[in-house]
Structures are given as structure tokens and as C-alpha cells.
Coordinates of C-alpha atoms in Angstrom, one line a residue:
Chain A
X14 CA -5.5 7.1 25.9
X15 CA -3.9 10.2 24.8
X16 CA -5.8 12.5 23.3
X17 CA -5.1 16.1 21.3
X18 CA -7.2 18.5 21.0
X19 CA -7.1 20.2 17.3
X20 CA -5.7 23.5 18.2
X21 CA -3.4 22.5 21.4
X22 CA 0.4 21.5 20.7
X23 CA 0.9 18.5 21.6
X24 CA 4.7 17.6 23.4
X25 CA 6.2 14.6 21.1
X26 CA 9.5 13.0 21.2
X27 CA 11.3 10.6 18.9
X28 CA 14.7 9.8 18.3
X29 CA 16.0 11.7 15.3
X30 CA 19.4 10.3 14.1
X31 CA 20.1 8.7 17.4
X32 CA 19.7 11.7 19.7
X33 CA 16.4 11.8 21.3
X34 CA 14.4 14.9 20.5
X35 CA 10.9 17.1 21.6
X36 CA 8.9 19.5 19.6
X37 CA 5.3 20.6 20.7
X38 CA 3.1 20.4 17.5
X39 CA -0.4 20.9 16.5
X40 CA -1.7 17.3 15.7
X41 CA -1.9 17.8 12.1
X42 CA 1.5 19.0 11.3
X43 CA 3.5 16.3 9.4
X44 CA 6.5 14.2 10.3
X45 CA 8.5 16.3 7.5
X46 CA 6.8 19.9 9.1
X47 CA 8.5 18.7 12.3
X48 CA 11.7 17.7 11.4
X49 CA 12.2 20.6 8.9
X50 CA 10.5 23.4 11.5
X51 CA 10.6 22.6 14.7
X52 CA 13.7 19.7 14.8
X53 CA 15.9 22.2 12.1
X54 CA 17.1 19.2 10.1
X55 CA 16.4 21.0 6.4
X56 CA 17.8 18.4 4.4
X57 CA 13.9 16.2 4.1
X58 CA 12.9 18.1 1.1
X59 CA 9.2 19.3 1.2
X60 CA 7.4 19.0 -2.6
X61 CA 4.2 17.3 -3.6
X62 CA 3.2 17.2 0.3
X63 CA 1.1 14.4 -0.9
X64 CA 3.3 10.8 -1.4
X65 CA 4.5 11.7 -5.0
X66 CA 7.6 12.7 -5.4
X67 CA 9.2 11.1 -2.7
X68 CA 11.4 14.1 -2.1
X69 CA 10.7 13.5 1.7
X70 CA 11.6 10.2 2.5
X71 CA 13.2 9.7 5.9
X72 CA 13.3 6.0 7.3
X73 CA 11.2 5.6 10.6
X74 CA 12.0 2.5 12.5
X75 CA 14.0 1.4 9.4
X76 CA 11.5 1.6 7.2
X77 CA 11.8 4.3 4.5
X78 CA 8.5 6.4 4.3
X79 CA 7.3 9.6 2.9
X80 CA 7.2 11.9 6.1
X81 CA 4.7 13.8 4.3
X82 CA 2.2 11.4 4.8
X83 CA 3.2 11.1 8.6
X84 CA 1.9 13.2 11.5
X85 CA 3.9 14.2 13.5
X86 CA 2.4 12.9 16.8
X87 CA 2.5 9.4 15.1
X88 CA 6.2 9.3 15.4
X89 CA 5.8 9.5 18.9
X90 CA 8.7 7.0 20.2
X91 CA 9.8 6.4 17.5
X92 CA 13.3 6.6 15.8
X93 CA 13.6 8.5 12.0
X94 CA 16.8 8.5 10.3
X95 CA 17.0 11.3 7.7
X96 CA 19.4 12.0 4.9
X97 CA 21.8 14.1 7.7
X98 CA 21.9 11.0 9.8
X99 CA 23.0 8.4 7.6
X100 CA 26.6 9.2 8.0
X101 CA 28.5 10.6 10.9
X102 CA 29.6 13.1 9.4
X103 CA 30.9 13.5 5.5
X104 CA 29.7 11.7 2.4
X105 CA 28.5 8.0 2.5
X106 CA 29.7 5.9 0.0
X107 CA 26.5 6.3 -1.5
X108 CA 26.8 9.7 -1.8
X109 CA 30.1 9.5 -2.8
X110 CA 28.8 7.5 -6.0
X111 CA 25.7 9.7 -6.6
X112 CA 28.9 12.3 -7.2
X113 CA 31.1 10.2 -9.3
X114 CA 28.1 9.1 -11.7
X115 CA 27.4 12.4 -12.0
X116 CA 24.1 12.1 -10.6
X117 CA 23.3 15.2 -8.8
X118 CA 21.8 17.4 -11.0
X119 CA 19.6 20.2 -9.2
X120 CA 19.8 18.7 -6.3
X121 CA 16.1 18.7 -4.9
X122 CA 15.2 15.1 -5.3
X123 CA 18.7 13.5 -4.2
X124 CA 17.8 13.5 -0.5
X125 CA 15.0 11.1 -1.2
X126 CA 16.8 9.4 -3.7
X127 CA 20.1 8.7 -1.4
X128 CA 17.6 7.6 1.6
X129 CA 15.2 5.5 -0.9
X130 CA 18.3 4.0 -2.4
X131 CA 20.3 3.3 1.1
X132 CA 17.0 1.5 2.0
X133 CA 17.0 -0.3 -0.8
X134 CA 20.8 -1.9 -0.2
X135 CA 20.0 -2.4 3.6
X136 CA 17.2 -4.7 2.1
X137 CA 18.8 -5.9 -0.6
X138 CA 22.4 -5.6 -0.6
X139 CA 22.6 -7.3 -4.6
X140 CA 19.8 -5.8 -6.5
X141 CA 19.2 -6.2 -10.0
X142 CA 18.6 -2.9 -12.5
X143 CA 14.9 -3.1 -12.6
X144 CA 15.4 -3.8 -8.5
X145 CA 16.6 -0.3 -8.6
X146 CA 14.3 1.4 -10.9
X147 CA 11.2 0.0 -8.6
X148 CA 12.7 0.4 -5.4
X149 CA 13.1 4.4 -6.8
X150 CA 10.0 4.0 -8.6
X151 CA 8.6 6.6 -6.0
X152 CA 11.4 9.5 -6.3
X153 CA 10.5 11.5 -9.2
X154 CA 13.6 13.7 -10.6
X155 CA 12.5 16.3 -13.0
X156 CA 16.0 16.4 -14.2
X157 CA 15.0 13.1 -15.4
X158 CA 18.8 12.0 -13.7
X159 CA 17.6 8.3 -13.6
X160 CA 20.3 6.8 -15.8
X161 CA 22.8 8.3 -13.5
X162 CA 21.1 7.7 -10.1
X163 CA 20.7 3.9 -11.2
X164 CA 24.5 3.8 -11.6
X165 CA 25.3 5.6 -8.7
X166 CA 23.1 2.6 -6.6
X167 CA 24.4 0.0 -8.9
X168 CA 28.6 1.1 -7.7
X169 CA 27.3 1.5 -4.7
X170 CA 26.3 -2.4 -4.5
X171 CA 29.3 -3.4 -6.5
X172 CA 31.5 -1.0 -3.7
X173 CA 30.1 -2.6 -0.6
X174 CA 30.5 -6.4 -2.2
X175 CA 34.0 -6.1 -2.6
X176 CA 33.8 -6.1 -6.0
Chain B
X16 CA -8.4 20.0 11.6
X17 CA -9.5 17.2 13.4
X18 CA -8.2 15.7 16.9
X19 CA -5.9 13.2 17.4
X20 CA -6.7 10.1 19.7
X21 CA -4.2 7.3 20.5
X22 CA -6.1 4.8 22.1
X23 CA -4.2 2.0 24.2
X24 CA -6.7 -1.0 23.9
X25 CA -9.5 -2.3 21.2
X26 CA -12.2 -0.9 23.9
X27 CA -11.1 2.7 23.9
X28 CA -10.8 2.6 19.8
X29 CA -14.3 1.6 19.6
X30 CA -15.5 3.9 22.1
X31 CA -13.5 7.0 20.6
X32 CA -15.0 5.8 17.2
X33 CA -18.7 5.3 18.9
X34 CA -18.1 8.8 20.0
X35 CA -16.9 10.1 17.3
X36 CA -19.8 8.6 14.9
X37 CA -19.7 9.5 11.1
X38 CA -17.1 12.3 12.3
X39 CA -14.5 10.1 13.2
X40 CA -12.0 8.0 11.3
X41 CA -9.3 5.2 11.9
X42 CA -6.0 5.8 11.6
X43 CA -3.7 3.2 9.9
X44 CA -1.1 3.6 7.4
X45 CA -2.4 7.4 6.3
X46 CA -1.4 7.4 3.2
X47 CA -5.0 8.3 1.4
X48 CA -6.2 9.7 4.6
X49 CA -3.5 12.2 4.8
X50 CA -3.7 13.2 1.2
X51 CA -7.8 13.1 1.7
X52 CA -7.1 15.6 5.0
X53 CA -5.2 17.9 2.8
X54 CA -7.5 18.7 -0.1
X55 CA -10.5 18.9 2.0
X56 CA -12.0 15.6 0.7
X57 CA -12.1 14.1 4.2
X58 CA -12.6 16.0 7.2
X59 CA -12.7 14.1 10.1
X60 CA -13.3 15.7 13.3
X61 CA -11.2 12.8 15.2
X62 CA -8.4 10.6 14.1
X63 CA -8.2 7.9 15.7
X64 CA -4.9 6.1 15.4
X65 CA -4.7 2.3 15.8
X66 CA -1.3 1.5 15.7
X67 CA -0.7 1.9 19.6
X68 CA -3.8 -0.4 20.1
X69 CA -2.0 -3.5 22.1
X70 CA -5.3 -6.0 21.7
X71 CA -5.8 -6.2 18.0
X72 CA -5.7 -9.4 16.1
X73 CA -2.0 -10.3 15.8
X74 CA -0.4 -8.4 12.5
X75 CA -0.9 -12.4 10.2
X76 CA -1.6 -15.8 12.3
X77 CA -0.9 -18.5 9.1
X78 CA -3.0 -21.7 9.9
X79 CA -3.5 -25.1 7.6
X80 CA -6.9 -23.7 6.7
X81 CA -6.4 -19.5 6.4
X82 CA -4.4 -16.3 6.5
X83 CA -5.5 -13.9 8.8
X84 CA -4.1 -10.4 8.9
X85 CA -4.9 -7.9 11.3
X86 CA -5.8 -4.4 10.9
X87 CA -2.1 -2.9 11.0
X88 CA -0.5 -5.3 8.5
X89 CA 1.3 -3.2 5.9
X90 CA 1.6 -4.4 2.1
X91 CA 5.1 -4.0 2.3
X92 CA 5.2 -6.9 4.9
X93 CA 2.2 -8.5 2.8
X94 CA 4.1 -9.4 -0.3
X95 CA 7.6 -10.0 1.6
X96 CA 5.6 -13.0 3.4
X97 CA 6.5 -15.9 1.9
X98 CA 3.3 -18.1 2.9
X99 CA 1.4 -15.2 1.2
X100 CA 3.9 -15.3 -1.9
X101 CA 3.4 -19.2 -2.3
X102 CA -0.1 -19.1 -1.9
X103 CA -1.3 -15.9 -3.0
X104 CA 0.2 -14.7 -6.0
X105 CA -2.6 -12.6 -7.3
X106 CA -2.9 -10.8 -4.2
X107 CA 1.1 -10.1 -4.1
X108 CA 1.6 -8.8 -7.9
X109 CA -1.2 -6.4 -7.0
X110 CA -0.3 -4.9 -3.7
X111 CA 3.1 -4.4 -5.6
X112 CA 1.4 -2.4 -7.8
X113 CA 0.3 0.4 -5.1
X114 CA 2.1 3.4 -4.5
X115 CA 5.7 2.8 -4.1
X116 CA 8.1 1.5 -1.3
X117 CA 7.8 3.9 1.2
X118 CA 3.5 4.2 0.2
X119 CA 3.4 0.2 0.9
X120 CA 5.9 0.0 4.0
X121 CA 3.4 2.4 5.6
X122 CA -0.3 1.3 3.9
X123 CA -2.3 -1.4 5.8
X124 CA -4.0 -4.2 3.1
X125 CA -7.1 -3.8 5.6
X126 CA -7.9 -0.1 4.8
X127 CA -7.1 -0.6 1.1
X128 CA -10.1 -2.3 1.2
X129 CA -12.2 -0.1 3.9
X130 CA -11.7 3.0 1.7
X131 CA -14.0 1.0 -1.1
X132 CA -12.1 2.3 -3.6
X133 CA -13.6 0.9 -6.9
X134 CA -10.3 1.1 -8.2
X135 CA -8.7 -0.4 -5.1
X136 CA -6.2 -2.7 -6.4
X137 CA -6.4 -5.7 -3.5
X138 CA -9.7 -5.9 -3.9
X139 CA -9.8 -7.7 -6.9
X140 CA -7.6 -10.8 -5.6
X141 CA -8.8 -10.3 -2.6
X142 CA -12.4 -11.1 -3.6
X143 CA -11.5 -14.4 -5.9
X144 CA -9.6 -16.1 -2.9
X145 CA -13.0 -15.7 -0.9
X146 CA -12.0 -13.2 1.8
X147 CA -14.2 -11.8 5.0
X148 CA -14.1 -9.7 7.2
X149 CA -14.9 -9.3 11.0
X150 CA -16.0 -6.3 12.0
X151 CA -16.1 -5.0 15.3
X152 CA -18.1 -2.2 17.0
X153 CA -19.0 -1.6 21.0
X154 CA -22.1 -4.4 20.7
X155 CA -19.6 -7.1 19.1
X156 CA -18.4 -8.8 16.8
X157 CA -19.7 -9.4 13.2
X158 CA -18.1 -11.2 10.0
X159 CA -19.2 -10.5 6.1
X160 CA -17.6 -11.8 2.8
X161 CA -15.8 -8.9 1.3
X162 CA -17.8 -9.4 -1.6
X163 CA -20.8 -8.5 0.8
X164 CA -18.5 -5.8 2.6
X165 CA -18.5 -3.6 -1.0
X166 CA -21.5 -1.6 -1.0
X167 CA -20.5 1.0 -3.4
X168 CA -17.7 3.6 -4.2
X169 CA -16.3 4.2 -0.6
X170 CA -19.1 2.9 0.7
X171 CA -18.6 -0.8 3.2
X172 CA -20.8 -2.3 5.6
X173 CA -18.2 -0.4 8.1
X174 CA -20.7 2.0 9.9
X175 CA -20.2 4.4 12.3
X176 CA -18.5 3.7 15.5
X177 CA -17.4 0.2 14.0
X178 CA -14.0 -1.1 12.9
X179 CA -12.6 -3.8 10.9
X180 CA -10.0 -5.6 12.6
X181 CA -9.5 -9.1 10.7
X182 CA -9.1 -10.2 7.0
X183 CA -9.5 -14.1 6.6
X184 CA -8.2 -15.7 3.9
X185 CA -8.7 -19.3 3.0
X186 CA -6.2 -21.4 1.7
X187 CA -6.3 -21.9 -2.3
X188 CA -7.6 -25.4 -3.2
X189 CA -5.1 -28.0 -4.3
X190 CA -4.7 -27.8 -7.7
X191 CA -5.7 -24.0 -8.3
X192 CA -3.5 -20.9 -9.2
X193 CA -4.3 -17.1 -9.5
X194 CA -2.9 -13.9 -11.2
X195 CA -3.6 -10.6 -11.7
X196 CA -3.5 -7.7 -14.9
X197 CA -4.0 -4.2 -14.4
X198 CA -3.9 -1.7 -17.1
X199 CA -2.5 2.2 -16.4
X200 CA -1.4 5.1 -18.0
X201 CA 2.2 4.6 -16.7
X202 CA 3.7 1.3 -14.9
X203 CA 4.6 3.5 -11.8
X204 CA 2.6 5.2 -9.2
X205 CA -0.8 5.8 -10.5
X206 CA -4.6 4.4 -10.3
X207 CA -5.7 1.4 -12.3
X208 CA -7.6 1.9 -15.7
X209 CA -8.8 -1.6 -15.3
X210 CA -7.3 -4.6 -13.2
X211 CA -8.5 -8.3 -13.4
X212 CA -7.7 -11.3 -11.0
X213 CA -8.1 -14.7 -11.9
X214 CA -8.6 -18.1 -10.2
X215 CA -8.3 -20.9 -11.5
X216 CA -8.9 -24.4 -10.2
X217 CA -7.9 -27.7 -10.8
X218 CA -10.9 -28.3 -13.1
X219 CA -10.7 -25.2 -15.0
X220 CA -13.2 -23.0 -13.3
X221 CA -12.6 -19.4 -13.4
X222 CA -13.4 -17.4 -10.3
X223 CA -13.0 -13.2 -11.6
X224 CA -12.4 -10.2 -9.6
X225 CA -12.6 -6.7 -11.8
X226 CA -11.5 -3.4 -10.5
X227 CA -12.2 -0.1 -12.0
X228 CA -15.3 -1.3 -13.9
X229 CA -18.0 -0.6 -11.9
X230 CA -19.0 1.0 -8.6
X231 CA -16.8 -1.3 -6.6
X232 CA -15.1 -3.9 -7.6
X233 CA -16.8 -6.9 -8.8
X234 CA -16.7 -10.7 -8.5
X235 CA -18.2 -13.2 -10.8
X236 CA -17.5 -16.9 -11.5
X237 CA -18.1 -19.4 -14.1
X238 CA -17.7 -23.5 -13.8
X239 CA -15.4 -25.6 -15.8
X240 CA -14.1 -24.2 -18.8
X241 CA -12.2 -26.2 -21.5
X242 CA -9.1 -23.7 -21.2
X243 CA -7.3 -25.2 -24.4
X244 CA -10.7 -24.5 -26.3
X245 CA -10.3 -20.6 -27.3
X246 CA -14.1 -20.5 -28.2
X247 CA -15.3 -22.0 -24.5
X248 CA -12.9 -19.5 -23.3
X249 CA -14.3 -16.3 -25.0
X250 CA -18.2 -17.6 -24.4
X251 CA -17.4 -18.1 -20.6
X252 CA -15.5 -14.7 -20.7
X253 CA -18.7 -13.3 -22.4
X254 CA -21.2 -14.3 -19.0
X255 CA -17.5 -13.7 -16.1
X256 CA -17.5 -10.0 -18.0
X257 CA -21.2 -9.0 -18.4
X258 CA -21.5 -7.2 -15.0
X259 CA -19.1 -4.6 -15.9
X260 CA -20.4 -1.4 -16.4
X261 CA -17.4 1.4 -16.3
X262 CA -17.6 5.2 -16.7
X263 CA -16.1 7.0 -18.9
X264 CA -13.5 9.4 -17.4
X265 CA -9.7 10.4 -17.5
X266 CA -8.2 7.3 -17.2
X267 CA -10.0 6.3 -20.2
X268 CA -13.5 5.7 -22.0
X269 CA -16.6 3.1 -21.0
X270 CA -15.7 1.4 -24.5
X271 CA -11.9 1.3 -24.2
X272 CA -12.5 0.0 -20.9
X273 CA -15.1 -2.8 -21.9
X274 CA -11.9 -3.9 -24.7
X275 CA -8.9 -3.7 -22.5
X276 CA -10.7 -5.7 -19.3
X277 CA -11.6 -8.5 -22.3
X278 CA -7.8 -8.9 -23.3
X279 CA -6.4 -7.9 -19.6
X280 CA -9.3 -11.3 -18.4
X281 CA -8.5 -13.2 -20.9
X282 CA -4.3 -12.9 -20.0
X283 CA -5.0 -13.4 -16.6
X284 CA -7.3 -16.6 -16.6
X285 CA -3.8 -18.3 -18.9
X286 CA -1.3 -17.3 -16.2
X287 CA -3.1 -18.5 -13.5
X288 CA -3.7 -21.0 -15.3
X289 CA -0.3 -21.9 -16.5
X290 CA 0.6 -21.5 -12.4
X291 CA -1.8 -24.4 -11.6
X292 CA 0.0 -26.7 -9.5
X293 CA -0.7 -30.6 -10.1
X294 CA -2.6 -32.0 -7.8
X295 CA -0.4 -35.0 -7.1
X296 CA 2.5 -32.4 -6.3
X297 CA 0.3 -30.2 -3.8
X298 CA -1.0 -33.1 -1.8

């Protein structure tokens, strides 16, 4: 059984878009503390800290979640993709559409947004518009972008169908 | 803060919780602990996460009878189940009501329940398709209807040093079909007002499950009920709704509460209803 004292930094390591990685936290720093702090990947926006905004979702094992609502320790073994890691370098095509609809507005939110969305097509490569407005239901944009983002997901779809 | 434990096997997570007593808390999904942990509203001096455990109750086991779903099933894979869709649909239109995507792909249905939320919205379907729990602690194993399991707002029969580690769920009858209404002050991301669930069986009796009206959430059940008669309807809604007794508080008032769980009842004793499947066809 492993167990962590409060105060003492505990050694974890996960695989953080495919490259295995090791920070030494205190057990109750969050997944998004670590990967902004102590792995350097800044592009997981920290916001509401509370499962709100959705500004911080990364996908950990696949699975998009709010790494705010993660500890770090739990990711322990792990694998978390964030928004840097979904393309090798460059724009997705996903990105690329958030651009061309004009959907980028400030900026904060679209981290969440593009991994919330890419989540979405992994799981459902066809979705219907009130598909995308639930699957996003949990990335607030106080630019109120939504019409935008939606078509951006929606050319997105249409892109990787062939159509 | 508190610790962090990551116990390998069901007997280490009872004993860190044993030791831990009323100071220690079980680790799932996180999603209200975490938020709890941040404004102070919990504070745990050990965490002890369960999702390493390699000796808990497989994550669902679907049998003739039941559904059983251990304690680290998320409601993301809850309503993508399609046993659970078929069979369940109360349950699945309300766990797609928490939180979001990324909130269900993490939350377990389990501690939905163990938090005792009297808003909680599982609980409500939950209760009308009859589920227990089994509970276990250092000294054993113990089962309890959930209705039993409620004792009050975040209060379970859940001591101490104890754990929940199975939901059971019988089969629906032949014949019978649920649904479930919830009322909030916008569709997205935010605590019920009021929720209803509704059973219905082949003969028309209503089995009700109410969230946000009470303490914790409540169960109640009447027998057959001429459904086409609107008057037999209301009078039976009349006795199902009389144990509700909500506060008055942000989300809304005792007497806007008392109206909108009559019309929210009412529309989900018709859809289940309407979902009724004949009996010739289920058998």
C-alpha cells in the first residue's frame, strides 16, 4: 500500500503525451498543478479550479476529464494527453477549423474546448448539433463563442468523413 | 491537507478506513470530494483511493435476475451500457443529467449515492427500481435497501471504517417502464430544483422516487391506478406526493417546489408509462 504523508512529495510518473514523465508533489496538488508547474506544459488552462468551466480538460487514459478535479498522485501510471499533445506538431484539423469558423475569440477556454471536442469525434465521429452542444455542455466561453465553436466541430466531422 | 493512501487489496482499504475512522474518506471519482477539499467543507485527514484496489466487485456483472455495479463504475460507462439503457432508462436520463462529460467519465454511480445528497440525482431512479447496497467494513459484510441506506442529508448507514462496494439492481418486471423529470435553473451543469422518477408496471402501479424535496430523497408507491382516468391519477398523485416536505432556498421556494414536483410527477408517471412494454413482447 502506498502511502503519502500530507506534507512529503511524493515521486509520481505518468506518461504525458507519450513521453513518460516524474514530478515529486505534495499529495494534494492537482493533475492540472502538475502538468502546468512541475511538467511545464502551460497550455491546460487553470480557471474555476472546481469542474466548471472545463478550461482544464486533458484526456487521461482516453477519457477527457477536468484535471482540476484530479490529484496528481492519482495519475500515477497513467497516460494524459493535453491540448499540446494532440498533434505532433502544428495545428490539427480541428484546430485548423476552430480558425476558419472564426471561433477563437480570447482564447482562454479553446484548450478545453479543442480537447472536449476531439474527445467527442473519437467517440463519435458523426455527431448531431445538440451531440455537440452537450458533449461541450461543460466548457463555458465567456465570449459566448458557441455558435462558432459548434461549427468549427461540425467541419471538423464533415472534414474527417470525406465529405 | 490530508494523506493520501493507495491501498492494493479490499483488506488494506478497510483497514486504512478502520484506522482512519470518521477522519478518513474513500476516494473514487473525486469530483465533489475534490471541490468539498477545496472550500474547507470536507477535511479528511486520509484519502483513501480505491481505484488501485484489485479485489472489488467487478466494475458491472449483468445476470437474468440483476445489475450489479461495483464501487468504481463511472456514469459515463453507466449510461453507455446498453443492458442498463434497455432496462433502466430512468436511471440513464438522470445520470446524464450530472455534471458534464468529463464530471461523468470520472464520477462513480456508487458515491453519487454515498454522499446522500438530497438532491442527488441517481437516487431517485435508483430507489424505484429497488436497489441495495452491500456494505463492507473489517467485521463483514452487510446489505440494506437504498431506501434504508438514506438516513438524512449526507447522512448513510455508511459508518466509520466501512465501505460500500456493490449496488444491486433487480431486473424491471415484464411489462413495466420508468422515466425520470428534473427541474433546474439551466439545462446544463447545475443541482436539481426538483427531480421525479417513475415506475410503472404492467398493471398501472406507480412506484415514485423524489429528489430535492426533502432531507433525502424519498420513495413512495401507490397500487393500480386507472392511468387513462385523469382524476384516479391526480388522487393517487395526492397520497405518492404527501411526504414531500422541501425548504425553501435558492433554487427556489417550499411552495414552487410543492407545484413544479406535482406537474414534473405527473409527466413522468405518462412517459414511463407510454414506455411500458407489452407483456407478450417481453416474455
Amino acid at each position: 500500500m502506498t502511502t503519502v504523508p500530507t506534507e512529503d512529495l511524493q515521486t509520481v510518473t505518468l506518461t504525458v503525451n507519450g513521453s513518460e514523465r516524474t514530478v515529486a508533489v505534495p499529495p494534494h496538488r492537482t493533475l492540472l498543478d502538475g502538468l502546468r508547474d512541475e511538467v511545464g506544459l502551460p497550455g491546460t488552462k487553470s480557471c474555476c479550479a472546481e469542474g466548471e468551466c472545463g478550461a482544464c480538460t486533458v484526456l487521461l487514459d482516453g477519457k477527457a476529464v477536468n484535471s482540476c478535479l484530479v490529484l496528481c498522485v492519482e495519475a500515477e501510471g497513467h497516460e494524459v494527453t493535453t491540448v499540446e499533445g494532440l498533434s505532433d506538431g502544428g495545428l490539427t484539423d480541428l484546430q485548423e477549423e476552430f480558425l476558419n469558423a472564426g471561433a477563437v475569440q480570447c482564447g482562454f477556454c479553446i484548450p478545453g474546448q479543442v480537447v472536449s471536442a476531439e474527445y467527442l469525434l473519437r467517440t463519435n465521429p458523426s455527431p448531431s448539433e445538440p451531440e455537440i452542444r452537450e458533449a461541450l455542455s461543460g466548457n463555458l466561453c465567456r465570449c459566448a463563442g458557441y455558435q462558432r465553436i459548434v461549427r468549427a466541430v461540425q467541419a471538423t466531422a464533415a472534414r474527417r468523413n470525406g465529405q | 491537507m490530508p494523506k493520501y493512501v493507495r491501498p492494493a487489496t479490499r483488506a488494506e482499504a478497510l483497514a486504512a478506513l478502520a484506522e482512519g475512522g470518521a477522519a478518513a474518506r474513500p476516494l473514487v471519482g473525486g469530483t465533489d470530494l475534490l471541490v468539498g477539499l477545496r472550500h474547507h467543507t470536507v477535511e479528511p485527514d486520509v484519502l483513501v483511493d480505491l481505484k488501485g484496489v484489485t479485489d472489488l466487485p467487478e466494475p458491472i456483472v449483468v445476470t437474468d435476475d440483476a445489475v450489479r455495479i461495483g464501487a468504481t463504475y463511472t456514469l459515463g460507462e453507466l449510461v453507455a451500457h446498453p443492458v442498463v439503457q434497455e432496462s433502466y432508462p430512468a436511471l440513464v436520463e438522470a445520470a446524464l443529467t450530472v455534471g458534464s462529460v468529463a464530471i461523468r467519465n470520472r464520477a462513480s454511480l456508487i458515491a453519487n449515492s454515498c454522499n446522500a445528497s438530497p438532491a442527488a440525482d441517481t437516487a431517485p431512479p435508483l430507489l424505484v427500481h429497488g436497489a441495495s447496497v452491500t456494505i463492507a467494513s473489517a467485521d463483514g459484510d452487510r446489505t440494506a435497501t437504498l431506501d434504508e441506506f438514506f438516513l438524512g442529508p449526507r447522512r448513510t448507514l455508511c459508518g466509520p471504517g466501512e465501505l460500500v462496494v456493490r449496488l444491486d439492481l433487480p431486473r424491471p418486471a415484464a411489462g413495466s417502464g420508468s422515466a425520470f423529470r428534473r427541474l433546474t435553473r439551466r439545462r446544463g451543469v447545475d443541482l436539481a430544483t426538483v427531480s421525479v422518477a417513475a415506475l410503472v408496471d404492467a398493471d398501472g402501479a406507480i412506484v415514485l422516487g423524489m429528489g430535492a424535496v426533502g432531507p433525502r430523497p424519498l420513495l413512495t408507491r401507490t397500487g393500480p391506478v386507472d392511468l387513462a382516468d385523469d382524476a384516479a391519477l391526480d388522487a393517487a398523485l395526492d397520497e405518492l406526493l404527501a411526504p414531500a416536505t422541501p425548504i425553501s432556498d435558492v433554487r427556489g421556494s417550499r411552495e414552487y417546489r410543492l407545484a413544479m414536483l406535482r406537474v414534473l410527477a405527473k409527466r413522468a408517471v405518462l412517459a414511463a408509462a407510454d414506455r411500458r412494454t407489452p407483456e407478450e413482447m417481453a416474455s
